[in-house]
mmCIF file of N, CA and C in Angstrom:
data_model
loop_
_atom_site.group_PDB
_atom_site.id
_atom_site.type_symbol
_atom_site.label_atom_id
_atom_site.label_comp_id
_atom_site.label_asym_id
_atom_site.label_seq_id
_atom_site.Cartn_x
_atom_site.Cartn_y
_atom_site.Cartn_z
ATOM 1 N N LEU A 1 13.676 -16.074 -19.600
ATOM 2 C CA LEU A 1 12.085 -15.785 -18.669
ATOM 3 C C LEU A 1 11.889 -16.911 -17.792
ATOM 4 N N GLU A 2 13.080 -17.850 -17.848
ATOM 5 C CA GLU A 2 12.224 -18.982 -16.773
ATOM 6 C C GLU A 2 12.871 -18.268 -15.202
ATOM 7 N N ARG A 3 13.953 -17.873 -15.100
ATOM 8 C CA ARG A 3 14.688 -17.154 -14.200
ATOM 9 C C ARG A 3 13.996 -16.425 -13.591
ATOM 10 N N GLN A 4 13.240 -15.147 -14.375
ATOM 11 C CA GLN A 4 12.678 -14.096 -14.064
ATOM 12 C C GLN A 4 11.001 -14.716 -13.709
ATOM 13 N N LEU A 5 10.610 -15.651 -14.261
ATOM 14 C CA LEU A 5 9.415 -15.955 -13.139
ATOM 15 C C LEU A 5 9.508 -16.454 -12.021
ATOM 16 N N LEU A 6 11.005 -17.264 -11.772
ATOM 17 C CA LEU A 6 10.819 -18.141 -10.741
ATOM 18 C C LEU A 6 11.782 -16.617 -9.922
ATOM 19 N N MET A 7 12.222 -15.684 -10.146
ATOM 20 C CA MET A 7 12.317 -14.798 -8.658
ATOM 21 C C MET A 7 11.440 -14.032 -9.079
ATOM 22 N N GLN A 8 10.032 -13.731 -9.622
ATOM 23 C CA GLN A 8 9.709 -13.139 -9.254
ATOM 24 C C GLN A 8 8.399 -14.148 -8.375
ATOM 25 N N ASN A 9 8.461 -15.223 -8.317
ATOM 26 C CA ASN A 9 7.117 -15.894 -7.793
ATOM 27 C C ASN A 9 8.266 -15.912 -5.898
ATOM 28 N N GLN A 10 9.333 -16.113 -5.845
ATOM 29 C CA GLN A 10 10.273 -15.636 -5.042
ATOM 30 C C GLN A 10 10.064 -15.079 -4.074
ATOM 31 N N MET A 11 9.623 -13.855 -4.698
ATOM 32 C CA MET A 11 9.500 -12.049 -4.555
ATOM 33 C C MET A 11 8.095 -11.905 -3.772
ATOM 34 N N ARG A 12 7.498 -13.126 -4.442
ATOM 35 C CA ARG A 12 6.093 -13.099 -4.239
ATOM 36 C C ARG A 12 5.524 -13.675 -2.838
ATOM 37 N N GLU A 13 6.410 -15.136 -2.848
ATOM 38 C CA GLU A 13 6.504 -15.932 -1.597
ATOM 39 C C GLU A 13 6.610 -15.153 -0.268
ATOM 40 N N ARG A 14 7.999 -14.691 -0.327
ATOM 41 C CA ARG A 14 8.908 -13.850 0.809
ATOM 42 C C ARG A 14 7.870 -12.075 1.289
ATOM 43 N N GLN A 15 7.413 -12.126 0.236
ATOM 44 C CA GLN A 15 6.454 -10.697 0.796
ATOM 45 C C GLN A 15 5.194 -11.821 1.686
ATOM 46 N N THR A 16 4.692 -12.448 1.010
ATOM 47 C CA THR A 16 3.081 -13.092 1.918
ATOM 48 C C THR A 16 3.590 -13.684 3.095
ATOM 49 N N ALA A 17 5.421 -14.568 3.077
ATOM 50 C CA ALA A 17 5.724 -14.863 4.541
ATOM 51 C C ALA A 17 5.890 -13.117 5.380
ATOM 52 N N MET A 18 5.881 -12.641 4.672
ATOM 53 C CA MET A 18 6.323 -10.887 5.176
ATOM 54 C C MET A 18 4.814 -10.832 6.433
ATOM 55 N N GLN A 19 3.967 -10.691 5.134
ATOM 56 C CA GLN A 19 2.640 -9.934 5.646
ATOM 57 C C GLN A 19 2.161 -11.594 6.965
ATOM 58 N N ILE A 20 2.204 -12.869 7.035
ATOM 59 C CA ILE A 20 1.876 -13.543 7.483
ATOM 60 C C ILE A 20 2.534 -12.953 8.701
ATOM 61 N N ALA A 21 3.948 -12.794 8.824
ATOM 62 C CA ALA A 21 4.258 -12.355 9.795
ATOM 63 C C ALA A 21 4.148 -11.461 11.024
ATOM 64 N N TRP A 22 3.886 -10.267 10.416
ATOM 65 C CA TRP A 22 3.470 -9.114 10.360
ATOM 66 C C TRP A 22 1.967 -9.313 11.373
ATOM 67 N N THR A 23 1.481 -10.142 10.858
ATOM 68 C CA THR A 23 0.069 -10.227 11.647
ATOM 69 C C THR A 23 0.234 -10.485 12.029
ATOM 70 N N ARG A 24 0.670 -11.785 12.460
ATOM 71 C CA ARG A 24 0.984 -12.737 13.911
ATOM 72 C C ARG A 24 1.363 -11.866 14.951
ATOM 73 N N GLU A 25 2.658 -10.938 14.519
ATOM 74 C CA GLU A 25 2.966 -9.964 15.307
ATOM 75 C C GLU A 25 2.848 -9.042 16.488
ATOM 76 N N PHE A 26 1.309 -8.498 15.215
ATOM 77 C CA PHE A 26 0.630 -7.425 15.524
ATOM 78 C C PHE A 26 -0.167 -8.450 16.203
ATOM 79 N N LEU A 27 -1.125 -9.319 15.978
ATOM 80 C CA LEU A 27 -1.914 -10.533 16.989
ATOM 81 C C LEU A 27 -0.803 -10.312 18.167
ATOM 82 N N LYS A 28 -0.320 -10.215 18.820
ATOM 83 C CA LYS A 28 0.505 -10.834 19.818
ATOM 84 C C LYS A 28 -0.079 -9.179 20.764
ATOM 85 N N TYR A 29 0.333 -7.835 20.233
ATOM 86 C CA TYR A 29 -0.010 -6.754 20.274
ATOM 87 C C TYR A 29 -1.245 -6.730 21.003
ATOM 88 N N PHE A 30 -2.401 -7.227 19.656
ATOM 89 C CA PHE A 30 -3.533 -6.686 19.890
ATOM 90 C C PHE A 30 -4.573 -7.314 20.608
ATOM 91 N N GLY A 31 -4.025 -8.454 20.608
ATOM 92 C CA GLY A 31 -4.743 -10.059 21.693
ATOM 93 C C GLY A 31 -4.396 -9.239 22.861
ATOM 94 N N THR A 32 -3.083 -8.884 23.240
ATOM 95 C CA THR A 32 -2.773 -8.488 25.201
ATOM 96 C C THR A 32 -3.726 -6.719 25.071
ATOM 97 N N PHE A 33 -4.217 -6.209 23.939
ATOM 98 C CA PHE A 33 -4.689 -4.774 24.381
ATOM 99 C C PHE A 33 -6.251 -5.515 24.789
ATOM 100 N N PHE A 34 -6.790 -6.469 23.461
ATOM 101 C CA PHE A 34 -8.307 -7.288 23.566
ATOM 102 C C PHE A 34 -7.980 -7.520 24.973
ATOM 103 N N GLY A 35 -7.626 -8.751 25.525
ATOM 104 C CA GLY A 35 -8.082 -9.112 27.129
ATOM 105 C C GLY A 35 -7.825 -8.070 28.317
ATOM 106 N N LEU A 36 -6.748 -6.730 28.424
ATOM 107 C CA LEU A 36 -7.010 -5.911 29.023
ATOM 108 C C LEU A 36 -8.209 -5.399 28.635
ATOM 109 N N ALA A 37 -8.987 -4.484 27.272
ATOM 110 C CA ALA A 37 -9.878 -3.872 27.587
ATOM 111 C C ALA A 37 -10.841 -5.112 27.608
ATOM 112 N N ALA A 38 -11.358 -6.056 27.347
ATOM 113 C CA ALA A 38 -12.277 -7.615 28.386
ATOM 114 C C ALA A 38 -12.672 -7.244 29.604
ATOM 115 N N VAL A 39 -11.110 -6.723 30.849
ATOM 116 C CA VAL A 39 -11.173 -6.713 31.914
ATOM 117 C C VAL A 39 -12.103 -6.161 32.347
ATOM 118 N N GLY A 40 -10.914 -4.676 31.871
ATOM 119 C CA GLY A 40 -11.327 -3.453 32.535
ATOM 120 C C GLY A 40 -12.878 -3.303 31.874
ATOM 121 N N LEU A 41 -13.377 -3.471 30.831
ATOM 122 C CA LEU A 41 -14.801 -3.108 30.656
ATOM 123 C C LEU A 41 -15.600 -4.458 31.329
ATOM 124 N N THR A 42 -15.829 -5.567 31.403
ATOM 125 C CA THR A 42 -16.316 -6.676 32.168
ATOM 126 C C THR A 42 -16.211 -5.735 33.942
ATOM 127 N N ALA A 43 -14.898 -5.181 34.358
ATOM 128 C CA ALA A 43 -14.753 -4.982 35.822
ATOM 129 C C ALA A 43 -15.885 -3.787 35.616
ATOM 130 N N GLY A 44 -15.787 -2.807 34.865
ATOM 131 C CA GLY A 44 -16.883 -1.517 34.455
ATOM 132 C C GLY A 44 -18.471 -1.507 34.859
ATOM 133 N N ALA A 45 -18.392 -2.758 33.852
ATOM 134 C CA ALA A 45 -19.741 -3.246 33.617
ATOM 135 C C ALA A 45 -20.199 -3.678 35.326
ATOM 136 N N ILE A 46 -19.201 -4.469 36.348
ATOM 137 C CA ILE A 46 -20.125 -5.147 37.237
ATOM 138 C C ILE A 46 -20.066 -3.752 38.428
ATOM 139 N N LYS A 47 -18.806 -3.245 37.824
ATOM 140 C CA LYS A 47 -19.201 -2.176 39.107
ATOM 141 C C LYS A 47 -20.121 -1.049 38.806
ATOM 142 N N LYS A 48 -20.433 -0.655 37.616
ATOM 143 C CA LYS A 48 -21.329 0.694 37.417
ATOM 144 C C LYS A 48 -22.525 -0.139 37.197
ATOM 145 N N LYS A 49 -23.069 -1.487 37.035
ATOM 146 C CA LYS A 49 -23.714 -2.387 37.043
ATOM 147 C C LYS A 49 -24.405 -2.024 35.730
ATOM 148 N N ASN A 50 -23.658 -1.292 34.644
ATOM 149 C CA ASN A 50 -24.302 -1.229 33.332
ATOM 150 C C ASN A 50 -23.779 -2.054 31.737
ATOM 151 N N PRO A 51 -24.606 -3.126 31.641
ATOM 152 C CA PRO A 51 -23.801 -3.875 30.847
ATOM 153 C C PRO A 51 -23.755 -3.555 29.215
ATOM 154 N N GLY A 52 -23.919 -2.314 29.277
ATOM 155 C CA GLY A 52 -23.947 -1.474 27.681
ATOM 156 C C GLY A 52 -22.337 -0.869 27.797
ATOM 157 N N VAL A 53 -21.644 -0.986 28.819
ATOM 158 C CA VAL A 53 -20.213 -0.486 28.760
ATOM 159 C C VAL A 53 -19.355 -1.791 28.064
ATOM 160 N N LEU A 54 -20.013 -3.255 28.226
ATOM 161 C CA LEU A 54 -19.038 -4.018 27.784
ATOM 162 C C LEU A 54 -19.478 -3.736 25.920
ATOM 163 N N LEU A 55 -20.117 -2.765 25.429
ATOM 164 C CA LEU A 55 -20.246 -2.708 24.005
ATOM 165 C C LEU A 55 -19.488 -2.583 23.174
ATOM 166 N N PRO A 56 -17.971 -2.126 23.743
ATOM 167 C CA PRO A 56 -17.107 -1.892 23.037
ATOM 168 C C PRO A 56 -16.485 -3.627 22.542
ATOM 169 N N ILE A 57 -16.367 -4.278 23.202
ATOM 170 C CA ILE A 57 -16.154 -5.852 22.954
ATOM 171 C C ILE A 57 -16.638 -6.361 21.386
ATOM 172 N N VAL A 58 -17.643 -6.095 21.085
ATOM 173 C CA VAL A 58 -18.142 -6.436 19.631
ATOM 174 C C VAL A 58 -17.607 -6.274 19.237
ATOM 175 N N PRO A 59 -17.194 -4.956 17.975
ATOM 176 C CA PRO A 59 -16.374 -4.288 17.496
ATOM 177 C C PRO A 59 -14.946 -5.358 17.566
ATOM 178 N N LEU A 60 -14.495 -4.862 18.913
ATOM 179 C CA LEU A 60 -13.173 -5.423 18.851
ATOM 180 C C LEU A 60 -12.479 -6.682 18.671
ATOM 181 N N SER A 61 -13.299 -7.310 19.015
ATOM 182 C CA SER A 61 -13.407 -9.113 18.854
ATOM 183 C C SER A 61 -13.499 -9.166 17.649
ATOM 184 N N PHE A 62 -14.720 -8.903 16.693
ATOM 185 C CA PHE A 62 -14.525 -8.924 14.845
ATOM 186 C C PHE A 62 -13.279 -8.449 14.822
ATOM 187 N N ILE A 63 -12.419 -7.457 14.666
ATOM 188 C CA ILE A 63 -10.548 -7.370 14.692
ATOM 189 C C ILE A 63 -10.243 -8.334 14.963
ATOM 190 N N PHE A 64 -10.033 -8.707 16.389
ATOM 191 C CA PHE A 64 -9.282 -9.889 16.805
ATOM 192 C C PHE A 64 -9.697 -11.019 16.133
ATOM 193 N N ALA A 65 -10.685 -11.725 15.526
ATOM 194 C CA ALA A 65 -11.155 -12.740 15.193
ATOM 195 C C ALA A 65 -10.657 -12.693 13.346
ATOM 196 N N TYR A 66 -10.755 -11.163 13.256
ATOM 197 C CA TYR A 66 -9.650 -11.307 11.534
ATOM 198 C C TYR A 66 -8.292 -11.525 11.782
ATOM 199 N N GLN A 67 -8.200 -11.046 12.607
ATOM 200 C CA GLN A 67 -6.466 -11.453 12.867
ATOM 201 C C GLN A 67 -5.966 -12.624 12.742
ATOM 202 N N TYR A 68 -7.064 -13.566 13.581
ATOM 203 C CA TYR A 68 -6.470 -14.455 14.416
ATOM 204 C C TYR A 68 -6.258 -15.318 12.977
ATOM 205 N N ASP A 69 -7.643 -14.876 12.150
ATOM 206 C CA ASP A 69 -8.103 -16.342 11.440
ATOM 207 C C ASP A 69 -6.753 -15.866 10.497
ATOM 208 N N MET A 70 -6.405 -14.256 9.990
ATOM 209 C CA MET A 70 -5.705 -14.551 8.691
ATOM 210 C C MET A 70 -3.994 -15.087 9.381
ATOM 211 N N GLY A 71 -3.788 -14.524 10.532
ATOM 212 C CA GLY A 71 -2.324 -14.892 10.990
ATOM 213 C C GLY A 71 -2.104 -16.556 11.140
ATOM 214 N N TYR A 72 -3.083 -16.848 11.596
ATOM 215 C CA TYR A 72 -2.710 -18.743 12.153
ATOM 216 C C TYR A 72 -4.102 -19.815 11.575
ATOM 217 N N GLY A 73 -5.205 -19.212 10.732
ATOM 218 C CA GLY A 73 -6.023 -20.019 10.341
ATOM 219 C C GLY A 73 -6.212 -20.338 9.230
ATOM 220 N N THR A 74 -7.548 -19.936 8.369
ATOM 221 C CA THR A 74 -7.661 -20.272 6.698
ATOM 222 C C THR A 74 -7.759 -18.962 5.863
ATOM 223 N N LEU A 75 -7.199 -18.116 6.700
ATOM 224 C CA LEU A 75 -8.200 -17.162 5.759
ATOM 225 C C LEU A 75 -7.539 -16.921 4.523
ATOM 226 N N LEU A 76 -5.870 -16.693 4.131
ATOM 227 C CA LEU A 76 -5.357 -17.201 2.982
ATOM 228 C C LEU A 76 -5.519 -17.555 2.236
ATOM 229 N N GLN A 77 -5.805 -19.203 2.908
ATOM 230 C CA GLN A 77 -6.550 -20.179 2.043
ATOM 231 C C GLN A 77 -7.924 -19.701 0.929
ATOM 232 N N ARG A 78 -8.918 -19.166 1.531
ATOM 233 C CA ARG A 78 -10.024 -18.785 1.217
ATOM 234 C C ARG A 78 -9.947 -17.409 0.184
ATOM 235 N N ILE A 79 -9.142 -16.804 0.630
ATOM 236 C CA ILE A 79 -8.771 -15.753 -0.302
ATOM 237 C C ILE A 79 -8.632 -16.250 -1.799
ATOM 238 N N LYS A 80 -7.145 -17.244 -1.733
ATOM 239 C CA LYS A 80 -6.740 -17.744 -3.055
ATOM 240 C C LYS A 80 -7.764 -18.340 -3.859
ATOM 241 N N GLY A 81 -8.998 -19.017 -3.066
ATOM 242 C CA GLY A 81 -9.406 -20.156 -3.577
ATOM 243 C C GLY A 81 -10.698 -19.141 -4.678
ATOM 244 N N GLU A 82 -10.814 -17.692 -3.487
ATOM 245 C CA GLU A 82 -11.921 -16.786 -4.344
ATOM 246 C C GLU A 82 -11.217 -15.989 -5.215
ATOM 247 N N ALA A 83 -10.028 -15.744 -5.217
ATOM 248 C CA ALA A 83 -9.235 -15.293 -6.383
ATOM 249 C C ALA A 83 -9.438 -16.403 -7.481
ATOM 250 N N GLU A 84 -9.772 -17.408 -7.414
ATOM 251 C CA GLU A 84 -8.922 -18.380 -8.156
ATOM 252 C C GLU A 84 -10.137 -18.526 -9.381
ATOM 253 N N ASN A 85 -11.772 -18.681 -8.070
ATOM 254 C CA ASN A 85 -12.924 -18.573 -8.636
ATOM 255 C C ASN A 85 -12.861 -16.775 -9.363
ATOM 256 N N ILE A 86 -12.609 -15.962 -8.978
ATOM 257 C CA ILE A 86 -12.767 -14.641 -10.140
ATOM 258 C C ILE A 86 -12.058 -14.522 -11.082
ATOM 259 N N LEU A 87 -10.532 -15.464 -11.637
ATOM 260 C CA LEU A 87 -10.052 -15.779 -12.448
ATOM 261 C C LEU A 87 -10.364 -16.294 -13.440
ATOM 262 N N ASP A 88 -11.386 -18.048 -13.226
ATOM 263 C CA ASP A 88 -11.677 -18.726 -13.910
ATOM 264 C C ASP A 88 -13.327 -17.683 -14.512
ATOM 265 N N THR A 89 -14.133 -17.348 -13.681
ATOM 266 C CA THR A 89 -15.273 -17.146 -13.808
ATOM 267 C C THR A 89 -15.583 -15.784 -14.492
ATOM 268 N N GLU A 90 -14.936 -14.638 -13.122
ATOM 269 C CA GLU A 90 -15.592 -13.581 -13.750
ATOM 270 C C GLU A 90 -14.263 -12.644 -14.211
ATOM 271 N N SER A 91 -13.562 -12.836 -15.128
ATOM 272 C CA SER A 91 -12.170 -12.341 -15.088
ATOM 273 C C SER A 91 -12.073 -10.919 -16.200
ATOM 274 N N THR A 92 -14.116 -10.736 -16.939
ATOM 275 C CA THR A 92 -14.232 -9.402 -17.066
ATOM 276 C C THR A 92 -13.598 -8.234 -16.220
ATOM 277 N N LEU A 93 -13.560 -8.660 -14.900
ATOM 278 C CA LEU A 93 -13.525 -7.529 -13.811
ATOM 279 C C LEU A 93 -11.578 -7.089 -13.913
ATOM 280 N N LEU A 94 -11.475 -8.147 -14.185
ATOM 281 C CA LEU A 94 -9.948 -7.826 -14.123
ATOM 282 C C LEU A 94 -9.398 -6.739 -15.484
ATOM 283 N N GLU A 95 -10.164 -6.268 -16.522
ATOM 284 C CA GLU A 95 -9.519 -5.884 -17.553
ATOM 285 C C GLU A 95 -9.088 -3.989 -17.148
ATOM 286 N N LEU A 96 -8.892 -3.883 -17.892
ATOM 287 C CA LEU A 96 -8.003 -2.349 -17.522
ATOM 288 C C LEU A 96 -9.032 -1.113 -17.803
ATOM 289 N N PRO A 97 -9.273 0.142 -17.283
ATOM 290 C CA PRO A 97 -9.862 0.347 -18.283
ATOM 291 C C PRO A 97 -9.432 1.090 -19.471
ATOM 292 N N LYS A 98 -10.030 1.268 -20.593
ATOM 293 C CA LYS A 98 -9.247 1.149 -21.908
ATOM 294 C C LYS A 98 -8.277 0.525 -22.299
ATOM 295 N N GLY A 99 -8.712 -0.371 -21.749
ATOM 296 C CA GLY A 99 -7.472 -2.023 -21.964
ATOM 297 C C GLY A 99 -6.464 -1.521 -21.973
ATOM 298 N N PRO A 100 -5.081 -2.945 -22.568
ATOM 299 C CA PRO A 100 -4.219 -2.591 -21.765
ATOM 300 C C PRO A 100 -3.159 -1.565 -22.411
ATOM 301 N N LEU A 101 -2.264 -1.396 -21.309
ATOM 302 C CA LEU A 101 -0.807 0.052 -21.961
ATOM 303 C C LEU A 101 -0.623 -0.944 -23.134
ATOM 304 N N THR A 102 0.177 0.735 -23.939
ATOM 305 C CA THR A 102 0.621 -0.043 -25.009
ATOM 306 C C THR A 102 1.999 1.008 -24.647
ATOM 307 N N TYR A 103 2.744 0.010 -25.857
ATOM 308 C CA TYR A 103 4.249 1.223 -25.505
ATOM 309 C C TYR A 103 3.522 2.628 -26.509
ATOM 310 N N GLU A 104 2.876 2.920 -27.146
ATOM 311 C CA GLU A 104 2.545 3.703 -27.768
ATOM 312 C C GLU A 104 1.607 4.972 -26.752
ATOM 313 N N ASP A 105 0.952 4.356 -26.098
ATOM 314 C CA ASP A 105 0.851 5.196 -24.624
ATOM 315 C C ASP A 105 1.459 5.408 -24.169
ATOM 316 N N LEU A 106 2.169 4.500 -23.530
ATOM 317 C CA LEU A 106 4.012 5.491 -22.576
ATOM 318 C C LEU A 106 4.428 6.342 -22.947
ATOM 319 N N GLU A 107 4.181 5.883 -24.416
ATOM 320 C CA GLU A 107 5.565 7.606 -24.951
ATOM 321 C C GLU A 107 4.238 8.472 -24.759
ATOM 322 N N LYS A 108 3.403 8.473 -25.401
ATOM 323 C CA LYS A 108 3.096 9.951 -25.119
ATOM 324 C C LYS A 108 2.378 10.619 -23.586
ATOM 325 N N ILE A 109 2.226 9.443 -22.969
ATOM 326 C CA ILE A 109 2.553 10.016 -21.663
ATOM 327 C C ILE A 109 3.690 11.080 -21.444
ATOM 328 N N ARG A 110 5.014 10.156 -21.677
ATOM 329 C CA ARG A 110 6.302 9.931 -21.731
ATOM 330 C C ARG A 110 6.527 11.578 -22.088
ATOM 331 N N ARG A 111 5.751 11.883 -23.236
ATOM 332 C CA ARG A 111 6.324 13.215 -24.185
ATOM 333 C C ARG A 111 4.616 14.102 -23.802
ATOM 334 N N SER A 112 3.892 14.394 -23.452
ATOM 335 C CA SER A 112 3.416 14.967 -22.524
ATOM 336 C C SER A 112 3.629 15.692 -20.818
ATOM 337 N N GLN A 113 4.694 14.773 -20.525
ATOM 338 C CA GLN A 113 4.805 15.377 -18.912
ATOM 339 C C GLN A 113 6.770 15.895 -19.713
ATOM 340 N N SER A 114 6.849 15.572 -20.362
ATOM 341 C CA SER A 114 8.142 15.844 -20.995
ATOM 342 C C SER A 114 8.865 17.241 -21.495
ATOM 343 N N LYS A 115 9.216 18.134 -20.571
ATOM 344 C CA LYS A 115 9.638 19.860 -20.584
ATOM 345 C C LYS A 115 10.583 19.772 -21.955
ATOM 346 N N PHE A 116 11.316 18.870 -22.188
ATOM 347 C CA PHE A 116 12.903 18.958 -22.570
ATOM 348 C C PHE A 116 12.141 18.248 -24.156
ATOM 349 N N PHE A 117 11.270 17.320 -24.455
ATOM 350 C CA PHE A 117 10.640 16.965 -25.669
ATOM 351 C C PHE A 117 10.347 17.721 -26.843
ATOM 352 N N ILE A 118 10.780 17.989 -27.527
ATOM 353 C CA ILE A 118 10.390 18.906 -28.791
ATOM 354 C C ILE A 118 9.715 18.179 -29.957
ATOM 355 N N GLU A 119 8.219 17.869 -30.031
ATOM 356 C CA GLU A 119 7.750 17.219 -31.099
ATOM 357 C C GLU A 119 8.365 17.931 -32.779
ATOM 358 N N LYS A 120 9.111 16.954 -33.690
ATOM 359 C CA LYS A 120 9.416 17.109 -35.482
ATOM 360 C C LYS A 120 7.737 17.487 -35.530
#
């Protein structure tokens, strides 16, 4: 059991590391896109003398800030803290509908889906 717990924790850590690495890689591409879009939109706003052209920068900046916070900021720590708070104070939100799944429930589902099972 201890080995299984250690293995599950290692898999969780590796998946989290992959998520962070993916976010950092995505941020490189999105940051480049955001920078080019900001320069292009600013040039367009100056050329057309219309500040409304800059409007798309607002949602793009929120996406950029979120991705940066996920890759290099404290977003994961804040998410972890909120998850711990939910576990401590709002555990009823985590209950499964119809309660936990039992072996009998699984057998009923298996029998209902099996074309070859004949009930005696």
